[in-house]
Coordinates of C-alpha atoms in Angstrom, one line a residue:
M1 CA 0.0 0.0 0.0
I2 CA 1.4 3.5 -0.8
A3 CA 1.1 6.0 2.0
I4 CA -0.2 9.7 1.0
S5 CA 0.1 12.5 3.1
D6 CA -2.7 14.7 3.9
D7 CA -0.9 17.7 2.3
V8 CA -0.8 15.9 -0.8
V9 CA -4.5 14.6 -0.7
G10 CA -5.5 18.1 0.1
R11 CA -3.9 19.9 -3.0
A12 CA -5.4 16.9 -5.3
I13 CA -8.8 17.7 -3.7
V14 CA -8.3 21.5 -4.4
A15 CA -6.9 20.7 -8.0
G16 CA -9.9 18.4 -8.4
S17 CA -12.8 20.6 -7.4
P18 CA -15.2 21.6 -10.1
N19 CA -15.7 24.9 -8.3
A20 CA -12.7 27.8 -8.7
V21 CA -10.8 27.6 -5.3
V22 CA -9.1 31.2 -4.5
A23 CA -6.9 31.2 -1.0
L24 CA -5.8 34.5 0.1
D25 CA -3.5 35.7 3.0
H26 CA -4.1 38.6 5.5
D27 CA -3.1 40.9 3.0
Q28 CA -5.4 39.4 0.4
A29 CA -2.5 38.2 -1.7
V30 CA -3.5 35.0 -3.6
L31 CA -2.1 31.9 -1.9
A32 CA -3.9 29.2 -4.3
W33 CA -5.4 29.3 -7.6
N34 CA -6.8 26.0 -8.8
P35 CA -7.6 24.8 -12.5
A36 CA -11.1 25.5 -12.0
A37 CA -10.2 29.2 -11.3
E38 CA -7.8 29.5 -14.1
R39 CA -10.5 28.3 -16.6
L40 CA -13.1 30.6 -14.9
F41 CA -11.3 33.7 -14.7
G42 CA -8.8 33.2 -17.4
W43 CA -5.5 33.7 -15.5
S44 CA -3.0 31.3 -14.8
A45 CA -1.9 30.1 -11.4
E46 CA 1.8 31.3 -12.1
E47 CA 0.0 34.9 -13.1
A48 CA -2.4 35.1 -9.9
V49 CA -0.4 33.4 -7.1
G50 CA 1.6 36.3 -5.0
R51 CA -0.9 39.2 -6.4
R52 CA -4.1 40.9 -4.8
V53 CA -7.0 39.4 -6.4
P54 CA -7.2 40.7 -10.1
M55 CA -10.8 40.0 -10.7
V56 CA -12.8 42.4 -8.1
P57 CA -14.4 45.3 -9.9
D58 CA -13.4 48.6 -8.0
E59 CA -17.4 49.2 -7.1
L60 CA -17.4 46.2 -5.4
T61 CA -14.3 46.4 -3.4
A62 CA -16.1 47.5 -0.2
E63 CA -18.2 44.4 -0.6
H64 CA -15.2 42.0 -0.9
N65 CA -13.7 43.8 2.3
A66 CA -16.8 43.5 4.2
V67 CA -17.0 39.9 3.2
L68 CA -13.7 38.9 4.4
E69 CA -14.2 40.8 7.6
R70 CA -17.1 39.0 8.4
V71 CA -15.1 35.7 7.8
R72 CA -12.4 37.1 10.0
T73 CA -14.8 37.4 12.8
G74 CA -16.0 33.7 12.4
G75 CA -18.7 33.7 10.1
Q76 CA -19.3 32.3 6.7
V77 CA -20.7 34.2 3.7
S78 CA -22.4 33.1 0.5
L79 CA -23.5 35.8 -2.1
R80 CA -24.3 36.5 -5.6
T81 CA -21.8 39.0 -7.1
K82 CA -19.9 40.0 -10.1
R83 CA -16.1 39.3 -11.1
F84 CA -14.0 40.1 -14.0
R85 CA -12.4 37.6 -16.4
R86 CA -9.1 38.4 -17.7
D87 CA -10.4 39.5 -21.0
G88 CA -12.5 42.0 -19.2
T89 CA -16.0 40.3 -19.3
L90 CA -18.0 40.4 -16.0
L91 CA -19.0 37.1 -14.7
D92 CA -22.4 36.8 -12.7
V93 CA -20.8 34.4 -9.9
R94 CA -21.9 32.7 -6.8
M95 CA -19.2 33.1 -4.1
D96 CA -18.8 31.3 -1.0
A97 CA -16.4 32.7 1.5
G98 CA -14.7 31.0 4.5
A99 CA -11.6 31.2 6.9
L100 CA -8.1 29.7 6.3
C101 CA -6.9 28.6 9.8
S102 CA -3.9 26.5 11.1
E103 CA -4.4 23.5 12.9
T104 CA -4.5 25.4 16.1
G105 CA -7.2 27.9 14.9
V106 CA -4.8 30.6 13.9
L107 CA -6.4 32.5 11.1
L108 CA -4.0 32.2 8.2
G109 CA -6.2 34.0 5.4
Y110 CA -9.2 33.2 3.5
V111 CA -10.8 30.5 1.0
N112 CA -13.2 31.8 -1.7
L113 CA -15.1 29.4 -3.9
Y114 CA -16.7 30.7 -7.3
H115 CA -19.1 29.2 -9.6
L116 CA -21.0 30.6 -12.3
A117 CA -24.6 31.7 -11.1
Q118 CA -26.2 30.4 -14.0
D119 CA -24.8 26.9 -12.9
D120 CA -27.2 27.5 -10.1
E121 CA -30.1 28.2 -12.2
T122 CA -29.2 25.1 -14.5
A123 CA -28.9 23.2 -11.3
S124 CA -32.4 24.4 -9.8
D125 CA -33.8 23.5 -13.4
K126 CA -32.2 20.0 -13.2
V127 CA -33.7 19.4 -9.9
L128 CA -36.9 20.6 -11.3
R129 CA -37.1 18.3 -14.1
R130 CA -36.0 15.6 -11.8
A131 CA -38.9 16.3 -9.5
Q132 CA -41.0 16.2 -12.5
L133 CA -39.9 13.1 -13.9
V134 CA -40.1 11.3 -10.4
R135 CA -43.6 12.2 -10.1
R136 CA -44.1 11.0 -13.7
L137 CA -42.5 7.6 -12.8
T138 CA -44.8 7.2 -10.1
D139 CA -47.7 7.7 -12.7
V140 CA -45.9 5.4 -14.9
V141 CA -45.4 2.7 -12.5
A142 CA -48.9 2.8 -11.8
D143 CA -50.0 2.5 -15.4
I144 CA -47.7 -0.6 -15.9
N145 CA -48.9 -2.2 -12.6
A146 CA -52.6 -1.7 -13.8
E147 CA -51.8 -4.0 -16.7
L148 CA -51.7 -7.7 -15.9
E149 CA -50.9 -9.2 -19.2
L150 CA -47.1 -10.1 -19.3
P151 CA -46.6 -8.8 -23.1
T152 CA -48.3 -5.7 -22.5
V153 CA -46.3 -5.1 -19.3
L154 CA -43.0 -5.3 -21.4
D155 CA -44.2 -3.2 -23.7
R156 CA -45.2 -0.4 -21.5
I157 CA -42.0 -0.7 -19.8
A158 CA -40.1 0.0 -23.0
A159 CA -42.2 2.8 -24.0
S160 CA -41.8 4.4 -20.5
L161 CA -38.1 3.8 -20.4
T162 CA -37.9 6.2 -23.5
E163 CA -40.0 8.8 -22.1
L164 CA -38.3 9.0 -18.6
T165 CA -34.6 8.9 -20.0
G166 CA -34.8 10.8 -23.0
A167 CA -33.6 7.8 -25.1
D168 CA -34.1 7.3 -28.4
A169 CA -35.1 3.7 -28.4
G170 CA -35.5 1.0 -25.7
G171 CA -36.1 -2.6 -25.2
F172 CA -36.5 -5.2 -22.6
V173 CA -34.7 -8.5 -22.8
L174 CA -35.4 -11.6 -21.1
I175 CA -32.5 -13.8 -19.6
E176 CA -33.1 -17.5 -20.9
G177 CA -30.4 -19.6 -19.3
D178 CA -27.5 -18.3 -21.4
R179 CA -29.0 -16.2 -23.9
L180 CA -31.0 -12.9 -24.0
R181 CA -34.2 -12.6 -25.9
L182 CA -35.8 -9.2 -26.8
M183 CA -39.4 -9.4 -25.8
A184 CA -40.4 -5.6 -26.1
C185 CA -39.2 -2.8 -28.1
H186 CA -40.1 0.9 -28.5
R187 CA -39.1 2.7 -31.4
L188 CA -37.3 -0.3 -32.9
P189 CA -38.3 -2.3 -35.7
D190 CA -41.0 -4.8 -34.8
E191 CA -39.2 -7.5 -36.4
L192 CA -36.4 -7.4 -33.9
R193 CA -38.8 -8.8 -31.3
G194 CA -37.6 -12.3 -30.4
S195 CA -33.9 -11.9 -31.5
T196 CA -31.5 -13.4 -29.3
T197 CA -27.9 -13.2 -28.5
D198 CA -25.4 -14.7 -25.9
L199 CA -25.7 -13.4 -22.3
R200 CA -22.0 -14.1 -21.5
T201 CA -20.7 -11.5 -24.0
S202 CA -23.6 -8.9 -23.8
L203 CA -23.3 -6.0 -21.8
V204 CA -26.2 -7.7 -19.3
G205 CA -23.7 -10.3 -18.7
K206 CA -21.2 -7.6 -17.9
L207 CA -23.2 -6.0 -15.8
L208 CA -24.1 -9.2 -13.7
R209 CA -20.7 -10.1 -13.5
A210 CA -19.9 -6.4 -12.2
G211 CA -22.6 -6.9 -9.4
R212 CA -24.1 -3.6 -10.3
T213 CA -27.8 -2.8 -11.3
V214 CA -27.1 -0.1 -13.8
M215 CA -24.5 0.5 -16.5
L216 CA -23.6 3.2 -18.9
E217 CA -21.5 2.3 -21.8
T218 CA -20.4 4.6 -24.6
G219 CA -18.5 4.6 -27.9
D220 CA -17.2 1.6 -29.2
Q221 CA -18.2 -0.5 -26.3
A222 CA -21.7 0.3 -26.8
R223 CA -21.5 -1.9 -30.1
L224 CA -21.1 -5.2 -27.9
D225 CA -24.6 -6.0 -28.8
E226 CA -24.6 -4.8 -32.3
L227 CA -26.4 -8.0 -33.5
V228 CA -29.5 -6.1 -32.1
W229 CA -28.8 -2.5 -32.0
S230 CA -26.6 -1.9 -34.8
W231 CA -29.2 -0.8 -37.0
L232 CA -29.8 2.7 -35.1
P233 CA -27.6 5.3 -36.8
G234 CA -25.3 7.2 -34.4
L235 CA -25.7 5.0 -31.4
H236 CA -23.1 6.2 -29.0
T237 CA -24.4 5.4 -25.5
I238 CA -26.2 2.6 -23.9
A239 CA -27.7 2.5 -20.5
L240 CA -29.1 -0.5 -19.2
G241 CA -30.5 -2.0 -15.7
V242 CA -31.4 -5.1 -14.1
A243 CA -34.9 -6.1 -13.4
A244 CA -35.4 -8.9 -10.8
V245 CA -38.1 -11.0 -9.9
G246 CA -38.2 -12.9 -6.6
G247 CA -34.5 -11.6 -5.9
R248 CA -33.1 -13.1 -9.3
P249 CA -32.2 -11.3 -12.2
Y250 CA -35.1 -11.8 -14.7
G251 CA -34.2 -9.2 -17.6
A252 CA -32.9 -5.8 -18.4
L253 CA -33.6 -2.7 -19.9
Y254 CA -31.9 -1.2 -22.4
A255 CA -32.0 2.9 -23.2
L256 CA -30.2 3.5 -26.5
F257 CA -29.0 7.1 -27.1
A258 CA -28.3 8.3 -30.7
N259 CA -29.1 12.1 -30.5
R260 CA -29.1 12.8 -26.9
K261 CA -26.9 12.3 -24.0
A262 CA -27.6 10.4 -20.7
G263 CA -26.3 11.6 -17.4
H264 CA -26.8 10.7 -13.8
V265 CA -30.2 11.6 -13.6
E266 CA -31.2 9.2 -16.7
L267 CA -29.3 6.3 -15.0
E268 CA -30.9 7.0 -11.6
L269 CA -34.4 6.8 -13.2
L270 CA -33.5 3.8 -15.3
E271 CA -32.5 1.9 -12.0
L272 CA -35.9 3.3 -10.2
L273 CA -37.7 1.9 -13.5
A274 CA -35.9 -1.3 -13.5
G275 CA -36.7 -2.0 -10.0
H276 CA -40.4 -1.3 -10.6
A277 CA -40.4 -3.1 -13.8
G278 CA -39.4 -6.4 -11.9
I279 CA -42.3 -5.9 -9.3
A280 CA -44.5 -5.3 -12.3
V281 CA -43.2 -8.4 -14.2
G282 CA -43.6 -10.3 -11.0
N283 CA -47.2 -9.5 -10.5
A284 CA -48.0 -10.2 -14.0
M285 CA -46.3 -13.6 -13.7
A286 CA -48.4 -14.3 -10.8
Y287 CA -51.4 -13.2 -12.5
Q288 CA -50.7 -15.6 -15.5
E289 CA -49.9 -18.5 -13.2
A290 CA -53.0 -17.7 -11.3
V291 CA -54.9 -17.5 -14.4
R292 CA -53.2 -20.7 -16.0
Q293 CA -54.0 -22.5 -12.7
R294 CA -57.6 -21.4 -12.7
A295 CA -58.0 -22.5 -16.4
H296 CA -56.3 -25.8 -15.5
E297 CA -58.9 -26.2 -12.5
R298 CA -61.6 -25.4 -14.8
A299 CA -60.5 -27.9 -17.2
V300 CA -60.3 -30.7 -15.0
F301 CA -63.6 -29.7 -13.2
D302 CA -65.5 -29.2 -16.5
A303 CA -63.6 -32.4 -18.2
S304 CA -64.1 -34.6 -15.0
A305 CA -66.3 -37.8 -15.4
D306 CA -67.1 -37.5 -12.0
G307 CA -69.8 -35.2 -10.6
I308 CA -68.0 -32.2 -8.8
A309 CA -69.7 -29.5 -6.7
V310 CA -68.4 -26.6 -4.5
L311 CA -70.8 -25.6 -1.7
D312 CA -70.5 -22.4 0.4
N313 CA -70.2 -22.4 4.1
M314 CA -73.9 -22.6 4.2
G315 CA -74.1 -26.1 2.2
R316 CA -75.6 -24.0 -0.9
V317 CA -74.1 -24.9 -4.5
I318 CA -71.8 -22.3 -5.8
Q319 CA -70.3 -24.5 -9.0
W320 CA -71.6 -27.6 -10.3
N321 CA -70.0 -29.4 -13.2
P322 CA -71.3 -30.9 -16.7
A323 CA -70.9 -34.3 -15.3
A324 CA -73.0 -33.4 -12.1
A325 CA -75.6 -32.1 -14.3
E326 CA -75.5 -35.5 -16.3
L327 CA -75.6 -37.8 -13.5
T328 CA -78.3 -36.3 -11.4
G329 CA -80.4 -34.8 -14.0
F330 CA -80.2 -31.4 -12.5
H331 CA -78.7 -28.5 -14.5
A332 CA -76.5 -25.8 -12.9
A333 CA -79.0 -23.1 -13.0
E334 CA -81.5 -25.5 -11.2
V335 CA -79.2 -26.2 -8.1
I336 CA -76.8 -23.0 -8.1
G337 CA -77.7 -21.1 -4.6
E338 CA -79.5 -24.4 -3.3
P339 CA -78.5 -27.6 -1.3
P340 CA -76.9 -30.6 -3.6
P341 CA -80.2 -33.1 -4.4
F342 CA -78.6 -35.7 -2.3
P343 CA -77.5 -36.0 1.5
L344 CA -73.8 -35.2 2.6
P345 CA -71.4 -37.8 4.4
A346 CA -69.5 -36.4 7.2
P347 CA -66.1 -34.9 6.2
G348 CA -63.8 -37.8 4.9
D349 CA -66.5 -40.2 4.9
K350 CA -68.1 -41.8 1.7
L351 CA -72.0 -42.1 1.4
T352 CA -73.7 -44.2 -0.9
Y353 CA -77.0 -42.9 -2.1
Q354 CA -79.6 -43.9 -4.7
L355 CA -81.2 -41.0 -6.6
P356 CA -85.2 -41.1 -7.4
S357 CA -83.9 -41.7 -11.0
G358 CA -82.3 -44.8 -9.7
I359 CA -78.8 -44.2 -10.1
W360 CA -76.6 -45.0 -7.2
L361 CA -74.0 -42.6 -6.2
D362 CA -70.7 -42.7 -3.9
V363 CA -70.5 -39.3 -2.3
L364 CA -67.3 -38.1 -1.0
R365 CA -66.8 -34.8 1.1
A366 CA -63.8 -32.6 1.5
E367 CA -63.6 -29.1 3.5
I368 CA -61.6 -26.3 2.5
E369 CA -60.5 -24.8 6.0
E370 CA -59.3 -21.4 4.7
T371 CA -62.6 -20.4 2.9
G372 CA -65.1 -22.9 4.8
E373 CA -66.0 -24.2 1.4
I374 CA -67.0 -27.9 0.8
V375 CA -66.0 -29.8 -2.3
I376 CA -68.3 -32.7 -3.2
D377 CA -67.2 -35.5 -5.5
F378 CA -69.8 -38.1 -6.6
R379 CA -69.5 -40.9 -9.0
D380 CA -72.0 -43.3 -10.7
V381 CA -71.8 -46.5 -9.1
T382 CA -74.9 -48.2 -10.6
R383 CA -73.2 -50.7 -12.4
A384 CA -71.0 -51.8 -9.4
K385 CA -74.0 -51.7 -7.2
E386 CA -75.9 -53.8 -9.8
L387 CA -73.1 -56.4 -10.2
E388 CA -72.7 -56.5 -6.3
E389 CA -76.3 -57.4 -6.0
A390 CA -76.2 -59.9 -8.8
K391 CA -73.3 -61.7 -7.3
D392 CA -75.1 -61.7 -3.9
L393 CA -78.2 -63.4 -5.6
F394 CA -75.9 -65.5 -7.6
L395 CA -74.5 -67.0 -4.6
A396 CA -77.7 -67.5 -3.0
T397 CA -79.4 -68.9 -6.2
T398 CA -76.4 -71.1 -6.9
S399 CA -76.4 -72.4 -3.2
H400 CA -80.3 -73.2 -3.9
E401 CA -79.7 -74.6 -7.2
L402 CA -77.2 -76.8 -5.6
R403 CA -78.7 -77.6 -2.7
T404 CA -82.0 -79.0 -4.0
P405 CA -80.6 -81.6 -6.4
I406 CA -77.9 -82.7 -3.6
T407 CA -80.6 -83.1 -0.9
V408 CA -82.7 -85.1 -3.3
V409 CA -79.6 -87.5 -4.4
R410 CA -78.7 -87.6 -0.7
G411 CA -82.1 -88.6 0.4
F412 CA -82.7 -91.1 -2.3
A413 CA -79.3 -92.3 -1.9
G414 CA -79.6 -92.7 1.9
M415 CA -82.9 -94.4 1.3
L416 CA -81.4 -97.0 -1.2
D417 CA -78.6 -97.5 1.4
A418 CA -80.8 -98.3 4.4
R419 CA -84.0 -100.0 3.0
W420 CA -82.4 -101.7 -0.4
D421 CA -84.1 -105.0 0.6
G422 CA -87.2 -103.5 1.8
L423 CA -87.8 -101.7 -1.6
S424 CA -89.5 -103.2 -4.6
D425 CA -87.6 -103.2 -7.8
T426 CA -89.9 -100.4 -9.1
E427 CA -89.2 -98.4 -6.1
R428 CA -85.4 -98.7 -6.4
R429 CA -85.3 -98.2 -10.3
S430 CA -87.4 -94.9 -9.6
A431 CA -84.8 -93.8 -6.8
V432 CA -81.9 -94.5 -9.0
H433 CA -83.6 -92.6 -12.0
T434 CA -84.4 -89.9 -9.6
I435 CA -80.8 -89.4 -8.5
A436 CA -79.6 -89.7 -12.4
E437 CA -82.0 -86.8 -13.1
R438 CA -80.6 -84.8 -10.4
A439 CA -77.0 -85.6 -11.2
R440 CA -77.7 -84.5 -14.8
S441 CA -79.2 -81.1 -13.7
L442 CA -75.9 -80.8 -11.3
G443 CA -73.8 -81.6 -14.4
Q444 CA -75.6 -79.3 -16.4
L445 CA -75.1 -76.5 -13.7
M446 CA -71.6 -77.1 -13.4
D447 CA -71.0 -76.9 -17.3
H448 CA -72.8 -73.3 -17.3
L449 CA -70.4 -72.2 -14.6
L450 CA -67.4 -73.6 -16.1
L451 CA -68.4 -72.0 -19.5
G452 CA -69.4 -68.7 -17.8
S453 CA -66.1 -68.6 -16.3
R454 CA -64.2 -69.5 -19.4
A455 CA -66.3 -67.0 -21.1
G456 CA -65.3 -64.1 -18.4
A457 CA -61.8 -64.8 -18.8
G458 CA -62.0 -64.9 -22.8
K459 CA -60.6 -68.6 -22.9
I460 CA -63.5 -70.1 -25.1
V461 CA -61.8 -72.2 -27.6
L462 CA -63.9 -73.2 -30.4
T463 CA -63.2 -75.3 -33.9
I464 CA -64.5 -73.1 -36.7
E465 CA -65.8 -74.8 -39.9
T466 CA -68.7 -75.3 -42.2
F467 CA -71.6 -77.1 -40.9
D468 CA -75.4 -77.4 -41.8
L469 CA -77.3 -75.3 -39.5
G470 CA -80.6 -76.2 -40.8
E471 CA -79.9 -80.1 -39.9
L472 CA -78.6 -78.8 -36.6
I473 CA -81.8 -77.0 -35.9
K474 CA -83.9 -79.9 -36.7
T475 CA -81.9 -82.2 -34.6
A476 CA -82.2 -79.8 -31.6
T477 CA -85.9 -79.4 -31.9
L478 CA -86.8 -82.9 -32.6
G479 CA -88.1 -84.0 -29.5
L480 CA -89.5 -81.0 -28.1
P481 CA -93.2 -81.4 -29.2
V482 CA -93.4 -84.1 -26.3
L483 CA -91.7 -82.3 -23.6
S484 CA -94.9 -80.0 -22.6
E485 CA -98.5 -80.6 -22.7
V486 CA -99.1 -76.8 -22.6
H487 CA -96.6 -75.7 -25.4
R488 CA -97.0 -75.9 -29.3
V489 CA -93.8 -76.2 -31.1
E490 CA -93.4 -75.0 -34.8
V491 CA -90.0 -75.3 -36.8
N492 CA -89.9 -73.6 -40.1
V493 CA -86.4 -74.3 -41.8
P494 CA -86.2 -74.1 -45.4
D495 CA -84.4 -77.2 -47.0
D496 CA -82.1 -74.8 -48.9
L497 CA -80.8 -72.9 -45.9
P498 CA -77.1 -72.0 -46.6
K499 CA -74.6 -73.6 -44.5
V500 CA -72.6 -71.3 -41.9
R501 CA -69.0 -70.9 -40.7
G502 CA -68.9 -71.8 -36.9
D503 CA -68.6 -74.5 -34.3
A504 CA -71.4 -77.0 -34.4
L505 CA -71.1 -78.1 -30.9
A506 CA -71.1 -74.6 -29.7
T507 CA -74.2 -73.7 -31.8
D508 CA -76.1 -76.6 -30.4
I509 CA -75.4 -75.3 -26.8
V510 CA -76.8 -72.0 -28.1
L511 CA -79.9 -73.2 -29.7
G512 CA -80.5 -75.6 -26.8
Q513 CA -80.2 -72.7 -24.1
L514 CA -82.5 -70.4 -26.3
L515 CA -85.1 -73.3 -26.5
E516 CA -84.9 -74.1 -22.6
N517 CA -85.4 -70.4 -22.0
A518 CA -88.4 -70.3 -24.2
F519 CA -90.1 -73.0 -22.5
K520 CA -88.9 -71.7 -19.1
Y521 CA -90.2 -68.4 -19.3
S522 CA -93.4 -69.1 -20.8
P523 CA -94.9 -71.3 -17.9
D524 CA -98.2 -70.8 -18.9
G525 CA -97.8 -72.6 -22.4
G526 CA -98.4 -71.2 -25.7
M527 CA -96.5 -71.3 -29.2
I528 CA -92.7 -72.2 -29.3
R529 CA -91.9 -71.1 -32.9
V530 CA -88.4 -71.6 -34.3
E531 CA -87.5 -70.1 -37.8
A532 CA -84.3 -69.6 -40.1
W533 CA -83.5 -67.8 -43.2
P534 CA -80.6 -66.1 -45.0
D535 CA -80.0 -62.5 -44.6
R536 CA -77.2 -61.3 -47.0
D537 CA -73.9 -62.5 -45.6
R538 CA -75.5 -63.9 -42.6
V539 CA -78.2 -66.9 -41.6
V540 CA -80.7 -65.7 -38.9
V541 CA -82.4 -68.3 -36.8
V542 CA -85.0 -66.8 -34.4
V543 CA -86.9 -68.6 -31.4
D544 CA -90.1 -67.0 -30.4
D545 CA -92.1 -67.6 -27.3
E546 CA -95.6 -66.3 -25.8
G547 CA -94.1 -65.9 -22.4
V548 CA -93.6 -63.3 -19.9
G549 CA -91.3 -61.0 -22.2
I550 CA -88.4 -59.0 -21.1
A551 CA -88.8 -55.2 -20.1
P552 CA -87.1 -52.9 -22.7
A553 CA -84.4 -51.9 -20.0
D554 CA -83.4 -55.5 -19.7
R555 CA -83.0 -56.5 -23.1
E556 CA -79.1 -55.9 -22.9
R557 CA -78.7 -56.6 -19.4
V558 CA -80.1 -60.3 -19.5
F559 CA -76.8 -61.2 -21.7
E560 CA -74.6 -60.1 -18.7
R561 CA -73.1 -62.5 -16.1
F562 CA -75.4 -63.3 -12.8
V563 CA -78.3 -61.3 -14.3
Q564 CA -82.0 -62.3 -14.5
A565 CA -84.7 -60.2 -16.1
E566 CA -87.2 -58.8 -13.8
S567 CA -90.3 -60.7 -14.4
G568 CA -92.2 -60.4 -11.1
D569 CA -90.9 -63.1 -8.8
R570 CA -87.2 -63.5 -9.5
R571 CA -86.9 -66.6 -7.9
R572 CA -90.1 -67.8 -9.9
F573 CA -88.1 -69.4 -12.7
G574 CA -84.6 -70.3 -11.1
G575 CA -81.4 -70.3 -12.7
V576 CA -78.0 -68.5 -11.9
G577 CA -78.0 -66.0 -14.5
L578 CA -75.4 -67.4 -16.6
G579 CA -77.4 -68.9 -19.6
L580 CA -77.7 -66.0 -22.0
Y581 CA -74.1 -64.8 -21.1
I582 CA -72.8 -68.0 -22.4
V583 CA -75.0 -67.7 -25.4
R584 CA -73.7 -64.4 -26.5
S585 CA -70.2 -65.5 -25.6
L586 CA -70.5 -68.6 -27.7
A587 CA -72.1 -66.6 -30.6
R588 CA -69.6 -64.0 -30.8
A589 CA -66.9 -66.4 -30.7
Q590 CA -68.0 -67.7 -33.9
G591 CA -68.4 -64.2 -35.4
G592 CA -72.0 -64.1 -34.7
D593 CA -74.2 -62.5 -32.4
V594 CA -77.5 -62.8 -30.5
A595 CA -80.0 -60.2 -29.3
A596 CA -83.2 -60.1 -27.6
Y597 CA -86.6 -58.4 -29.2
P598 CA -90.2 -58.1 -28.0
R599 CA -92.2 -60.6 -30.1
P600 CA -95.3 -58.9 -31.7
G601 CA -98.4 -60.0 -29.5
G602 CA -96.3 -60.8 -26.4
G603 CA -93.5 -62.8 -25.5
T604 CA -89.9 -62.7 -26.5
R605 CA -87.8 -63.4 -29.6
M606 CA -84.5 -64.5 -29.4
R607 CA -82.5 -63.6 -32.9
L608 CA -79.2 -65.7 -33.3
E609 CA -77.1 -64.5 -36.5
L610 CA -74.0 -66.5 -37.9
G611 CA -71.9 -66.0 -40.9
R612 CA -72.8 -67.8 -44.3
A613 CA -70.2 -70.2 -45.4
D614 CA -70.5 -68.9 -49.0
A615 CA -70.3 -65.3 -48.4
P616 CA -67.1 -63.3 -49.5
G617 CA -65.5 -61.6 -46.5
T618 CA -67.1 -63.7 -43.8
P619 CA -66.2 -62.3 -40.6
E620 CA -63.5 -64.0 -38.6
P621 CA -64.5 -65.2 -35.5
R622 CA -63.3 -63.4 -32.5
P623 CA -62.3 -64.6 -29.0
G624 CA -65.6 -65.4 -26.7
G625 CA -66.8 -63.0 -23.9
A626 CA -70.2 -61.1 -24.2
D627 CA -68.0 -58.1 -23.1
T628 CA -65.5 -58.3 -25.8
P629 CA -64.4 -54.8 -27.0
G630 CA -65.7 -53.9 -30.3
S631 CA -68.7 -55.9 -30.3
P632 CA -72.1 -54.2 -30.3
Q633 CA -73.9 -53.7 -27.2
V634 CA -76.9 -51.7 -28.1
V635 CA -79.6 -53.3 -30.4
P636 CA -82.5 -51.5 -31.9
D637 CA -85.8 -52.9 -31.0
T638 CA -86.5 -54.4 -34.6
P639 CA -85.8 -57.9 -35.7

């Protein structure tokens, strides 16, 4: 470190002062005459030192002496007066006079500081202009903060920058990793928007490395960003300030000067505007994030398959999404301001509730502690509820269906074991016949359960080949007329019925089940009619009965597992609800289909379709299962 004496420092201060410094001894001879005094009055230091002050007009000598006397007695004087230049020009100056004392306080002389009075006026004007600009800055900041759209905020920042600093053009650049991108500009070609440059070699990079908030670059250094700014003719100065958001540099404001000059006031305003710009940008970003979040929440709210409702702290609906309207049948306009059309569970609990329409809902409730609002989420669980009920019914039905034949078999087998010798041959044969019949029904029930299980797992394996459907129908219906005393059977199959592609054994099971159902669900008798005919690339088989029929709502459901049509007493006809599920699974596994229709005049028509063997492009069979994706699920009410 180099030591500098106080004397050296003092001389350096005097020499560097922007004001003219003139020191006088007791006799008013000049002791010191700094460079500013040389410039102001025109005499060099060599010419002035040692002489009495040469620039006091004669008419102001008394004033001058009075000032020095006032200083000698311990005062300080500041006044506006006049002094000569060497060329005889009379200058209007401001003079500040003080005492020159030793370290012990002994008066050694006088120190007078001079500057042009017009500098005071200029400084006053600058102060006034600065105050006006600061007031304008307040208005500008309010105007910027009134905008919430980020692009508009950035455009207003760029425009306000040129207004406040007097710059010829301005821009706002965004820091994107190691790049800068021009996001907004004023008095610059619009095609410059989106231009990028390297952060490291830019003025912003230099400013960040310096750890300052504002910087002024002039001359050649101002062309460091020439990729963006070189189009501006006469560019000589660039002033820039960093705009921080959340304490981190977000971007920078550029003020470009080609015809005007930038001073400390402009830099001060630039720094203030940059600080406010960071706040405005942060507000706009927060607003945009809030808008984006609200839009996201609204999209989720509206697109949700679940019904969602928001209730106020009084339990009244304030939001009701489209799924809520679809599930309940109540439009938003009907429920807004009213309680929801179902009871609410306790917070965190789930409530299962059935609407008057028959739809079952699972209702969940959550509360927002900050607002006291309640969010209700509810979904349609009708299918699950029906399946649950169907499974319960299946278990009960299967138990019943198994228990009856098993009880009979056990009873007759026990009777034969205990009383064999006491029974006649006819009684023994009757008991064995009954056991055989019940064993056959047990076997049929187990076959149905096994087929239903395989169909549900999509594991039905068939042998697809060409076979005579007409002959198969005749064989399946051959012994039917003698099975019932109250039914009449009519079979109408043309001799030239086209052959089909499929599995003959599976089709025989399908026909058998359809015929069994026709007898089963027409307990009071009537006509059972079987017909077949070709229909374009298909062969159609219908089985009509005059029985209890199937309600329109159940014509598709009867083909689901564990479902039986509602026909009064559900236990009236027995069964486990697998027959028609198996029928459709087997039909579709062959590339065909089966559907239920109302029979004209009452009863049911079951329509089976299989592909003709001679039809071009006969559909390929698909894996079995009534729920196979792509298979038709809705059948019109026409045969």
